[in-house]
Coordinates of C-alpha atoms in Angstrom, one line a residue:
Chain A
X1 CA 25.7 4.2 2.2
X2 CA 22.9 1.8 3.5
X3 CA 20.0 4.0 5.0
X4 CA 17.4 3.3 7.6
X5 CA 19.9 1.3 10.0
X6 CA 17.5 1.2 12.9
X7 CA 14.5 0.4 10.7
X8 CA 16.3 -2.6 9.1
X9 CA 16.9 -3.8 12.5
X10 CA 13.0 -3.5 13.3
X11 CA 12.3 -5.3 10.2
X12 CA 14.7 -8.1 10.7
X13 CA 14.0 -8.5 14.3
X14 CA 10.0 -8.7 13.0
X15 CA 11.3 -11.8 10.9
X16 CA 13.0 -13.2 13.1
X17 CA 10.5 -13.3 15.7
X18 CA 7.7 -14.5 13.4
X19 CA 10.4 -17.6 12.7
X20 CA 10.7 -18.1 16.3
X21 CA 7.0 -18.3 16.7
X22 CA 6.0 -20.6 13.9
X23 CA 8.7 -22.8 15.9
X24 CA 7.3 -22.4 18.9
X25 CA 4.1 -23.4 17.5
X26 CA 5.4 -26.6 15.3
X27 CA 7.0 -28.0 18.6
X28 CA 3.6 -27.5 20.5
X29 CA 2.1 -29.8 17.3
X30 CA 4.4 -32.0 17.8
X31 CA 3.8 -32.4 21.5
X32 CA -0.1 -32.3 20.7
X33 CA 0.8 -35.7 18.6
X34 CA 2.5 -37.3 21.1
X35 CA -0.3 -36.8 23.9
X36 CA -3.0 -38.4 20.9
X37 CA -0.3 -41.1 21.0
X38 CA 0.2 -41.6 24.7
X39 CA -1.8 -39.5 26.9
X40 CA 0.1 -37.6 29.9
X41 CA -1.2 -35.0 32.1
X42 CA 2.3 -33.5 32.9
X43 CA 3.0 -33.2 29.7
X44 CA -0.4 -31.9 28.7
X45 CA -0.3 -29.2 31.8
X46 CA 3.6 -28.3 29.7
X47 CA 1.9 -27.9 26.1
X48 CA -1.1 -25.7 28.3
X49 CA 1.8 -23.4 29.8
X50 CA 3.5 -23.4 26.1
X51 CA 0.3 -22.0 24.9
X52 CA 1.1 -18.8 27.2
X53 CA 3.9 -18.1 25.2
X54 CA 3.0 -18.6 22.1
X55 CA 0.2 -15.8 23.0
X56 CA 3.0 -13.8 24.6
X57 CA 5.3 -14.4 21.3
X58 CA 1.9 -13.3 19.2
X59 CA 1.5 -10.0 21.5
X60 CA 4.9 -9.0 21.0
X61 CA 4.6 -9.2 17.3
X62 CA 1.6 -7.3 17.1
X63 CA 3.4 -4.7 19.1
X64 CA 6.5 -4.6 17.0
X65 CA 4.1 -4.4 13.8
X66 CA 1.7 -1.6 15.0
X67 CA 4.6 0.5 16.6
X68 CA 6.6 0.0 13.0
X69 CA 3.0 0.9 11.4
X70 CA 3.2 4.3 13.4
X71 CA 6.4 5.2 13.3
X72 CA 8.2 4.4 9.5
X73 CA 4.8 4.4 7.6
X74 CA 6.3 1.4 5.6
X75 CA 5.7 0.8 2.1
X76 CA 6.0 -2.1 -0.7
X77 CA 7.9 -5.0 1.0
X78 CA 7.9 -3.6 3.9
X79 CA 4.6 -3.0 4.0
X80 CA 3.5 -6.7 3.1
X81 CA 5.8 -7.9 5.6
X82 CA 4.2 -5.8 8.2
X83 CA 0.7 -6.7 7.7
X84 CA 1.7 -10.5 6.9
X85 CA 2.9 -10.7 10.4
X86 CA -0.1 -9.3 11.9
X87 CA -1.9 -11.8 10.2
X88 CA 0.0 -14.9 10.8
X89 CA 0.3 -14.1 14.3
X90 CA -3.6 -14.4 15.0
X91 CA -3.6 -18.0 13.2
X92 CA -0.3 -19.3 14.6
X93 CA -1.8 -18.1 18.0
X94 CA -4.9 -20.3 16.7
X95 CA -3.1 -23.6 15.8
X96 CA -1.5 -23.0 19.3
X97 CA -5.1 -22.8 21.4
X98 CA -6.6 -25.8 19.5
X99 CA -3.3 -27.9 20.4
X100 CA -4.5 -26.7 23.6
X101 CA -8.4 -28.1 23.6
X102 CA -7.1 -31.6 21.8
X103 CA -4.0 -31.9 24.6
X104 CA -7.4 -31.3 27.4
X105 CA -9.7 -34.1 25.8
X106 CA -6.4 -36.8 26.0
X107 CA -6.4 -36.2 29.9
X108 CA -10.4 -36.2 30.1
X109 CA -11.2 -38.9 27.9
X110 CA -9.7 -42.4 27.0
X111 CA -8.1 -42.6 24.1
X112 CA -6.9 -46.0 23.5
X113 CA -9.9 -46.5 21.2
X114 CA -9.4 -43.3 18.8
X115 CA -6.9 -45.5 16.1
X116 CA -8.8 -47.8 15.5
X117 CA -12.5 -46.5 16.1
X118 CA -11.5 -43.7 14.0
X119 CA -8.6 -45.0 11.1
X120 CA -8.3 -41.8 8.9
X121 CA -7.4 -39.7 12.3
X122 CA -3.7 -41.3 11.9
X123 CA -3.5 -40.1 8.2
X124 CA -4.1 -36.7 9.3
X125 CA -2.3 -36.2 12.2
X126 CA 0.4 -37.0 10.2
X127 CA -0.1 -34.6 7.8
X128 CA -1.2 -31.5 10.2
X129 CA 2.5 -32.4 12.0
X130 CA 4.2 -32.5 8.1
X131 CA 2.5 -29.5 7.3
X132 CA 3.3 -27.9 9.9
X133 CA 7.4 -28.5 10.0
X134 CA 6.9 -27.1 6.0
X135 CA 5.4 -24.1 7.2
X136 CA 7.7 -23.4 9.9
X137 CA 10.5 -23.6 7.2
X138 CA 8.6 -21.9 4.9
X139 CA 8.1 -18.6 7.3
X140 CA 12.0 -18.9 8.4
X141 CA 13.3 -19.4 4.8
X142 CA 10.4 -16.9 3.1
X143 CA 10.2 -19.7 0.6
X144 CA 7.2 -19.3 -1.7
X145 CA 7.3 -22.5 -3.4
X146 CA 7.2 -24.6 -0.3
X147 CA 4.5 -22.7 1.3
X148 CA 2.5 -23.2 -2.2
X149 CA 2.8 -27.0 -1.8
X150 CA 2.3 -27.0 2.1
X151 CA -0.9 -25.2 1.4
X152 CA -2.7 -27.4 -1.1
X153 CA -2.4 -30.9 1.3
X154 CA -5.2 -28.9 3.2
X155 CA -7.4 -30.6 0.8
X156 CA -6.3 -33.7 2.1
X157 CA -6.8 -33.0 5.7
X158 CA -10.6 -31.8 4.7
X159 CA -10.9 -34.9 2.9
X160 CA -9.7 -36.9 6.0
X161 CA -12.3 -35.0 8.6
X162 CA -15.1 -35.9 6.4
X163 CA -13.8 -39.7 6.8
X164 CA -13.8 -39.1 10.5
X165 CA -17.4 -37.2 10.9
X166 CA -18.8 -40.0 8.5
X167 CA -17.3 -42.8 11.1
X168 CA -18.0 -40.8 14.4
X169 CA -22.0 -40.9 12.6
X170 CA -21.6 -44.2 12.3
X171 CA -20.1 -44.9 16.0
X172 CA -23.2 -42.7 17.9
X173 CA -25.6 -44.8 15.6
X174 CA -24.2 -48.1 16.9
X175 CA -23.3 -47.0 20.7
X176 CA -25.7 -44.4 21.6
X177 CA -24.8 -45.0 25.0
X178 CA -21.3 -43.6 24.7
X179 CA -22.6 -40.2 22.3
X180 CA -20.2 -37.5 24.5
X181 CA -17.3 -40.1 24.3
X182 CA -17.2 -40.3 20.5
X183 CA -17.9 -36.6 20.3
X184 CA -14.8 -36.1 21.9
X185 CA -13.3 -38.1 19.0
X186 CA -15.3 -36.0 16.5
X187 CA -13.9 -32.6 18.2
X188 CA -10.6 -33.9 17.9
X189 CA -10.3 -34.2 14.3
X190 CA -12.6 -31.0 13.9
X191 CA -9.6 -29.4 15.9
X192 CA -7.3 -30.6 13.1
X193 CA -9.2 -30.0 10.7
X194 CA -8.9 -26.3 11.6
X195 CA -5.3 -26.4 12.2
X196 CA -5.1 -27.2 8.6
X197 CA -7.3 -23.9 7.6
X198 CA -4.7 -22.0 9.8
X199 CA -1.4 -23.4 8.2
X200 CA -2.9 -22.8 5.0
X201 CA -3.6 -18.9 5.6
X202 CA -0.4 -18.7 6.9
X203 CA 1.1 -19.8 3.9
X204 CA -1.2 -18.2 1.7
X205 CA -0.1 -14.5 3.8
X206 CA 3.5 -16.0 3.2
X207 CA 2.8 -15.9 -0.8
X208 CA 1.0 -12.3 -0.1
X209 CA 4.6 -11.2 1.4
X210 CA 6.5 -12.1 -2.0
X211 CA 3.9 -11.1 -4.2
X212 CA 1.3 -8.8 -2.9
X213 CA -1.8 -11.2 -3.8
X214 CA -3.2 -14.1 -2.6
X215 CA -5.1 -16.5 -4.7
X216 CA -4.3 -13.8 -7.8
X217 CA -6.2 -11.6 -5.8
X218 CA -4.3 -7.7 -5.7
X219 CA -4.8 -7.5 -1.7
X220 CA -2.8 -4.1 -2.5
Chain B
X1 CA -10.7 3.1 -18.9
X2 CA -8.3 6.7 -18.6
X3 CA -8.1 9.1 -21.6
X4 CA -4.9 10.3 -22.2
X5 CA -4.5 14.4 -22.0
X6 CA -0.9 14.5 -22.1
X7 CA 1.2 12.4 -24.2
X8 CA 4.9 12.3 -23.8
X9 CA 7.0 10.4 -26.1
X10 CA 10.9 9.5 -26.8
X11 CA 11.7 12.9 -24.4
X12 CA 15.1 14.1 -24.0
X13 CA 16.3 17.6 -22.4
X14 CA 19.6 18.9 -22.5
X15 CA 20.7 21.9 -20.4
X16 CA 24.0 22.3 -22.0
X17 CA 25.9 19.5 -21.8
X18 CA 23.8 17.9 -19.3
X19 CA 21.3 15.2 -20.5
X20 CA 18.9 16.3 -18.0
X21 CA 15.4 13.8 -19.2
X22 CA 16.7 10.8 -20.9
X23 CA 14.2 9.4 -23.5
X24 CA 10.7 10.0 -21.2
X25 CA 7.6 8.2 -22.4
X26 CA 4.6 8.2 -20.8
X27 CA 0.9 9.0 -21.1
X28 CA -0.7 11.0 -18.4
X29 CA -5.1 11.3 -17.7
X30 CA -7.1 13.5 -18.0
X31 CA -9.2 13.9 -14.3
X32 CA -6.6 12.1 -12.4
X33 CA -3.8 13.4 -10.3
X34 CA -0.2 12.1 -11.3
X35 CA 2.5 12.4 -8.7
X36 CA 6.4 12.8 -9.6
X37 CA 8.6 11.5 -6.9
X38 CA 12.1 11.2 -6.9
X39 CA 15.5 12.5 -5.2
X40 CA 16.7 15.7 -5.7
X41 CA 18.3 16.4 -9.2
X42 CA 16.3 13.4 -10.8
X43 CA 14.8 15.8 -13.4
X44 CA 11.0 15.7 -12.2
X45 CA 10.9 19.5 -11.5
X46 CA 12.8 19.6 -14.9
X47 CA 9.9 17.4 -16.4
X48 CA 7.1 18.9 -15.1
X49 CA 8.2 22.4 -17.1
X50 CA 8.3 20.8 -20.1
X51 CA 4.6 20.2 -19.7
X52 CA 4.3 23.8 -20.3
X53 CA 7.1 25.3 -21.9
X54 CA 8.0 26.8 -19.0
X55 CA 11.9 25.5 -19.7
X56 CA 11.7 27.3 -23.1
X57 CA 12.8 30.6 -20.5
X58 CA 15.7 29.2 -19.9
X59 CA 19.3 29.5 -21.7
X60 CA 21.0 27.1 -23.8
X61 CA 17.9 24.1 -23.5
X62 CA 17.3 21.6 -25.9
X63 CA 14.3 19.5 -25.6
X64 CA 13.6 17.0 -28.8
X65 CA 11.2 14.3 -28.5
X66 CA 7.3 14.8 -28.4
X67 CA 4.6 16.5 -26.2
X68 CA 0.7 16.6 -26.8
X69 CA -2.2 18.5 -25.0
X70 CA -4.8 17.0 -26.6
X71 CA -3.2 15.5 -29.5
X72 CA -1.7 19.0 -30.1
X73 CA 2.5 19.1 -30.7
X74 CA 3.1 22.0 -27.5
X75 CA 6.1 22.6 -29.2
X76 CA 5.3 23.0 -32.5
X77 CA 6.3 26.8 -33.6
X78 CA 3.1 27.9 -34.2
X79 CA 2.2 27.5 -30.4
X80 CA 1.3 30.4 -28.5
X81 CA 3.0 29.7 -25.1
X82 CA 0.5 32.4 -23.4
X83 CA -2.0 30.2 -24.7
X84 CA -0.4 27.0 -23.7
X85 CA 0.4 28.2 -20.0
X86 CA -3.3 29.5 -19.6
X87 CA -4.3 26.1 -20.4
X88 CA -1.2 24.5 -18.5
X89 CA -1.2 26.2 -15.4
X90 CA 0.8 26.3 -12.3
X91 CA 1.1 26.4 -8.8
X92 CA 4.7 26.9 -8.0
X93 CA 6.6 25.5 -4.1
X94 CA 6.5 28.8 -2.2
X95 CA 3.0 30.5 -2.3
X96 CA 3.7 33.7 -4.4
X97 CA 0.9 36.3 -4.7
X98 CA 1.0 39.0 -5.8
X99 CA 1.4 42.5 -3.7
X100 CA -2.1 43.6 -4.3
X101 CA -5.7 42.5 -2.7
X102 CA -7.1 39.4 -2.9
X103 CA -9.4 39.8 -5.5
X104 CA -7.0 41.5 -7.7
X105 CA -4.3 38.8 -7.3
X106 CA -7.5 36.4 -8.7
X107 CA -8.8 38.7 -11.2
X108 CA -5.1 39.4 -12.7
X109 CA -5.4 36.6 -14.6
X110 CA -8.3 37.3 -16.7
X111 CA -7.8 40.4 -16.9
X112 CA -4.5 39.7 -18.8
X113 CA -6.6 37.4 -21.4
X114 CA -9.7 40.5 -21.8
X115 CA -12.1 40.3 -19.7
X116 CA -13.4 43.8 -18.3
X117 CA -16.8 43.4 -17.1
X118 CA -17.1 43.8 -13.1
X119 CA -20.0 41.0 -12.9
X120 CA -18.2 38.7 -14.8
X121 CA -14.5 39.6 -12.8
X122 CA -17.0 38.9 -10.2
X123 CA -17.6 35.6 -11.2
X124 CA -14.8 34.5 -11.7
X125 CA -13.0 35.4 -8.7
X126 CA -15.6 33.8 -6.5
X127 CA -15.7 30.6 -8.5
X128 CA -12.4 30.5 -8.1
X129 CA -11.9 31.0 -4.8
X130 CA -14.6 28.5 -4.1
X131 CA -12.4 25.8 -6.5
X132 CA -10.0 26.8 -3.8
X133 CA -11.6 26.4 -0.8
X134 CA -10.7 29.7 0.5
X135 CA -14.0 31.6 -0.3
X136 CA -15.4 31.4 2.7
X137 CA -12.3 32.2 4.8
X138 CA -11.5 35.6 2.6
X139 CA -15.4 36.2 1.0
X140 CA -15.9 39.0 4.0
X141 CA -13.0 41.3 2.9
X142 CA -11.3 40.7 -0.8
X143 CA -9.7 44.0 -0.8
X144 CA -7.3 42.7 1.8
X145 CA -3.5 42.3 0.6
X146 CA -2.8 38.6 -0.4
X147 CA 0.1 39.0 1.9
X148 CA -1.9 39.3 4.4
X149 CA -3.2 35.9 4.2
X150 CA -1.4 32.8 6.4
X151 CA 1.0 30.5 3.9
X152 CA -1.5 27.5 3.5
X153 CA -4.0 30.8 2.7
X154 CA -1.4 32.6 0.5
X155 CA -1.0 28.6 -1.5
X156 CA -4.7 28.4 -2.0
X157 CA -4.8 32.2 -3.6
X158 CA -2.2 31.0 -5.6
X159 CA -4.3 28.0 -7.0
X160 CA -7.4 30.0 -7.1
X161 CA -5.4 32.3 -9.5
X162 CA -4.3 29.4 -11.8
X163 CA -8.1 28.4 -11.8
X164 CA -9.2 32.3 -12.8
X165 CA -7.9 31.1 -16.0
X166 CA -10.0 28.2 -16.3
X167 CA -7.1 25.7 -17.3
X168 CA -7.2 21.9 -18.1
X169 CA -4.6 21.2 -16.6
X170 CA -2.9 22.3 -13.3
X171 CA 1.3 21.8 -12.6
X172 CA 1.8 21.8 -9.1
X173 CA 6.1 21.7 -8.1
X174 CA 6.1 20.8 -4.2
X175 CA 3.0 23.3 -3.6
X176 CA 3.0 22.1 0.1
X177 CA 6.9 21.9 1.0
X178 CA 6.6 25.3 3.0
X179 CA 3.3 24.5 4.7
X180 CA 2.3 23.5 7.9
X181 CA 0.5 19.7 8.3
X182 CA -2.7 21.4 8.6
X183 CA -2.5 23.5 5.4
X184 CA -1.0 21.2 3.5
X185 CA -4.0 18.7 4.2
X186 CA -6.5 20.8 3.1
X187 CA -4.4 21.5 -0.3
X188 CA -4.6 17.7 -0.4
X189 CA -8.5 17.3 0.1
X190 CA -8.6 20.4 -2.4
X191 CA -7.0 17.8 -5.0
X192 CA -9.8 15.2 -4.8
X193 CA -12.5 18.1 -5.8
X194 CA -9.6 19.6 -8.4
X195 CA -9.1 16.3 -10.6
X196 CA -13.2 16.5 -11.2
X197 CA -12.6 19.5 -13.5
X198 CA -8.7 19.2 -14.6
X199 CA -5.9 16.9 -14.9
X200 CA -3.5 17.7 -11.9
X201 CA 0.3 16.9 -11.8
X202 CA 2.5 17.0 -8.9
X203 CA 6.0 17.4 -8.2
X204 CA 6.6 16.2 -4.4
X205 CA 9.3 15.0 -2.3
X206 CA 6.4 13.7 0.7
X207 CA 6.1 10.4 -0.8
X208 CA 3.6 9.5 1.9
X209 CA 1.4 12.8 0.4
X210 CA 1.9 10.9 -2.8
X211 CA 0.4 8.0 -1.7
X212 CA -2.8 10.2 0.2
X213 CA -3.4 11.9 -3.3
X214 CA -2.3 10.5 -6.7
X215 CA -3.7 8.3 -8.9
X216 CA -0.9 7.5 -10.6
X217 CA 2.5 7.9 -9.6
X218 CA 6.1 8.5 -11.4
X219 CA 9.6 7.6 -10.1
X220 CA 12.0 9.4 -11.7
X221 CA 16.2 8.7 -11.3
X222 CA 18.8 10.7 -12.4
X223 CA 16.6 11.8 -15.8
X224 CA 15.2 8.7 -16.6
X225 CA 11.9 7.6 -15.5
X226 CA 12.5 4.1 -13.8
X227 CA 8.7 3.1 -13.4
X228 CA 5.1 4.7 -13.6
X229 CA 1.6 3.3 -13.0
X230 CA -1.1 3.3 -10.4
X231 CA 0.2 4.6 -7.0
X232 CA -1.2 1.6 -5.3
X233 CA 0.7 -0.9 -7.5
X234 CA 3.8 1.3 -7.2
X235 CA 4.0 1.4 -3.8
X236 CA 2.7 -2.2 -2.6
X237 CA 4.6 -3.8 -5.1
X238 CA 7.2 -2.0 -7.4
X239 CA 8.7 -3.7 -10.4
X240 CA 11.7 -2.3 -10.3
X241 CA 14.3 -2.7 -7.6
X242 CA 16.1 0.9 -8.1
X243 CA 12.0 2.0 -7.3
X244 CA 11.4 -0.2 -4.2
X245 CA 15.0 1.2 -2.7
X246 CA 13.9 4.3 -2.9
X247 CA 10.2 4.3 -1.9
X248 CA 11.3 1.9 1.4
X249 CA 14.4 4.6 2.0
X250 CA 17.2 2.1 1.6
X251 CA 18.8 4.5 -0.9
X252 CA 22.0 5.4 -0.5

C-alpha cells in the first residue's frame, strides 16, 4: 500500500512546476538573445509581459512550498526538495528580471556596434543561452551530473565579462564623448555576467536536492 | 568527541520462538539524548528494556549478545538488577504515580535504597522536582495526592521520581504519547536540561518530537536496527532506503 497519496501529488506537482519554470525562463533567454541580435520593441514589450509570469510561476511555487512546509512537516528528500524550490525560484525569477533590463537597453540604445566594439559579448551570450537549456534539463530530469558540468562554464562567462569591462575601459578612454552609450554595453554583459551566478546556484541547489550539500558543505 | 555509556553488541532477543532484536550493535552517549523510532512491533520498546533488564520479568526470553553500563556486562550473574534499574531508570508511556502525596511518590525511591533523614528526604525531593520542572507548580502543597496533579504534571512526578534516585541514565518509552501539545513541550525542553546530568533514551512514535529533541536517532524495522547516527544526518539524508520510506511516510 503506497501512503501519503495527496502528499505525493503536492510533491510531484512542486516538480513539475519548478520544470515548467526553468522553461519559462530558458525561452525568455532565448528571446533576450535574439533582441541583442536584432533589436524589436514588440518583441521586447512580449519578453517584459513574460517576465510577469515567470514572477507569477515563482509566487506560486513559493506558495506550494511554504503551504507543504506547514502542513506535512517534510523530511529527508522531501525536505531538500522543498527548500531547493524555494531557492531556485528567487534566482530563476532573477535570470528572468535581468533578461528584462538587457531586452530595455536594445530598444533605448543602438546596438549595431556591440559585436564588434565588444567581441567576447558573442562568446558569452552563447554560453549563458547553452547554459541555460542544460539547466533547464537538468531541473526537469533531476540530473546531477549535467547540472555539475552546466555549473563550472560560469567560470568562463566571468572570464568573458572581464574581457568585456577591460574593452568597455578601453572604449570610454578613446570616445569620452559617448561614456553612457558604452555603459550601456558594459551593463549588458554585467547582466550576463549575473545570469551566469544565477544558473550556477540553481544548479548547485539541484546537487543540494540529491545530496544534501553543496560544495561538500552538509547544508543539513 | 561522544563517550560511549552504553555499548550494545551482536544483540539478539528471543521471546519464544520469536526472534524479536536481530543482532543490535550500537554505542549510545553519555549526555546526549538518543531517539528510537520505528513502526509498531519493530522491537524498540523491546530494546529499550534490555537496557535495563527490565525484559528479564518476562517468561520464556532469551537475550544473548552483549550490554555495558560503563564497561560493566548488565547481564553478567553477579548484577544486582535493583542496582542496575536505580542507575537505569525509567519513565514509562502513561504517567503512573503512585496513590500517595507528592512528596512521598518522590521520596519512595530513596527511601527503598535507605535514606531516613527528613533534611536529606528533603533534599532530594526538591532537587528533584526542580530537575523536573514541576517544583514551582507543586512546592506550595507536597502533601497533595499525585493524582491530583494534570497528566503532563502526573509525567513530570514520574521523572522527578526516576531522578530521586540519582540515575545515569534515564529510559523514556513514549513518555509523551498521552499528553497534551502543551505538556508534552515542556517534557521536551525538560530533555535539553536532562542530558546535562544523564544519558537519556527515548522510545517515540512522534518522529517530528524526535527531530525537536535527539541527538542521535535510531530506526529500527521488524527487530533489526536499519540505520543510527546523528538525527540531522538521519533525517536530511538517510542512507538507507527502507529509513527514508519510513521517515517521509511512504511506508506501506
Amino acid at each position: 500500500m503506497v501512503t501519503r497519496k495527496k502528499f505525493d501529488y503536492e510533491i510531484n506537482h512542486l516538480k513539475k512546476d519548478i520544470g515548467e519554470m526553468a522553461e519559462a525562463v530558458s525561452e525568455t533567454v532565448h528571446t533576450m538573445e535574439a533582441l541583442i541580435k536584432h533589436p524589436d520593441v514588440v518583441q521586447s514589450k512580449e519578453l517584459v509581459e513574460h517576465d510577469k509570469y515567470i514572477n507569477e510561476l515563482q509566487k506560486n511555487i513559493e506558495t506550494r512550498c511554504l503551504s507543504l512546509l506547514l502542513k506535512q512537516q517534510p523530511v529527508a528528500r522531501d525536505l531538500r526538495l522543498v527548500s531547493t524550490g524555494l531557492k531556485v525560484v528567487t534566482d530563476l525569477e532573477r535570470i528572468g528580471d535581468q533578461c528584462a533590463d538587457i531586452a530595455e537597453i536594445t530598444i533605448l540604445t543602438k546596438m549595431d556596434d556591440l559585436y564588434t566594439k565588444l567581441p567576447h559579448i558573442a562568446s558569452m551570450l552563447d554560453h549563458i543561452v547553452e547554459m541555460m537549456e542544460q539547466l533547464t534539463l537538468a531541473v526537469k530530469n533531476e540530473d546531477v551530473e549535467l547540472a555539475k558540468e552546466t555549473r563550472q562554464k560560469d567560470q568562463k562567462i566571468n572570464i568573458l565579462f572581464d574581457k568585456c569591462k577591460k574593452d568597455v575601459v578601453m572604449l570610454i578612454k578613446e570616445d569620452e564623448g559617448n561614456i553612457d552609450y558604452y555603459l550601456d554595453f558594459l551593463m549588458i554583459s554585467k547582466y550576463l555576467e549575473k545570469i551566469g551566478d544565477h544558473i550556477k546556484n540553481v544548479c548547485e541547489w539541484i546537487e543540494f536536492n540529491e545530496t544534501g550539500m553543496i560544495d561538500n558543505f552538509k547544508l543539513v | 568527541m561522544e563517550n560511549t555509556k552504553i555499548k550494545v553488541e551482536h544483540l539478539n532477543l528471543y521471546y519464544g520462538q520469536n526472534h524479536a532484536l536481530k543482532d543490535v550493535t550500537m554505542d549510545i552517549y553519555e549526555n546526549k539524548v538518543t531517539a528510537f523510532i520505528g513502526p509498531s512491533g519493530c522491537g524498540k520498546s523491546t530494546f529499550l528494556k534490555t537496557l535495563n533488564r527490565m525484559n528479564d520479568l518476562i517468561e520464556n526470553v532469551k537475550i544473548d549478545g552483549l550490554v555495558e553500563l560503563d564497561d560493566e556486562n548488565i547481564y553478567d550473574k553477579k548484577v544486582d538488577t535493583t542496582l542496575l534499574r536505580k542507575k537505569v531508570g525509567m519513565v514509562f508511556q502513561q504517567p503512573n504515580p503512585f496513590p500517595m502525596s507528592i512528596y512521598d511518590n518522590v521520596a519512595y525511591g530513596p527511601r527503598l535504597h535507605g535514606i531516613k533523614d527528613k533534611k536529606r528526604l528533603d533534599e532530594i525531593v526538591t532537587n528533584s522536582l526542580k530537575g523536573a520542572a514541576l517544583y514551582d507548580e507543586v512546592k506550595d502543597d507536597l502533601k497533595k495526592s499525585a493524582l491530583s496533579l494534570s497528566g503532563g504534571q502526573q509525567q513530570r512526578l514520574c521523572i522527578a521520581r526516576a531522578l530521586a534516585v540519582e540515575p545515569e541514565v534515564i529510559l523514556m518509552d513514549e513518555p509523551t504519547s498521552a499528553l497534551d501539545p502543551i505538556s508534552t513541550l515542556k517534557i521536551e525542553d525538560l530533555m535539553e536540561d536532562l542530558k546535562k546530568k544523564y544519558t537519556v533514551i527515548i522510545v517515540t512514535h512522534n518522529m517530528q518530537q524526535a527531530t525537536r529533541i535527539a541527538d542521535y536517532t535510531a530506526f529500527f524495522l521488524v527487530g533489526e536496527m536499519v540505520e543510527y547516527g546523528k538525527t540531522r544526518d538521519l533525517f536530511a539524508t538517510p542512507q538507507d532506503k527502507r529509513t527514508e520510506d519510513y521517515i517521509t511516510g511512504r511506508f506501506g
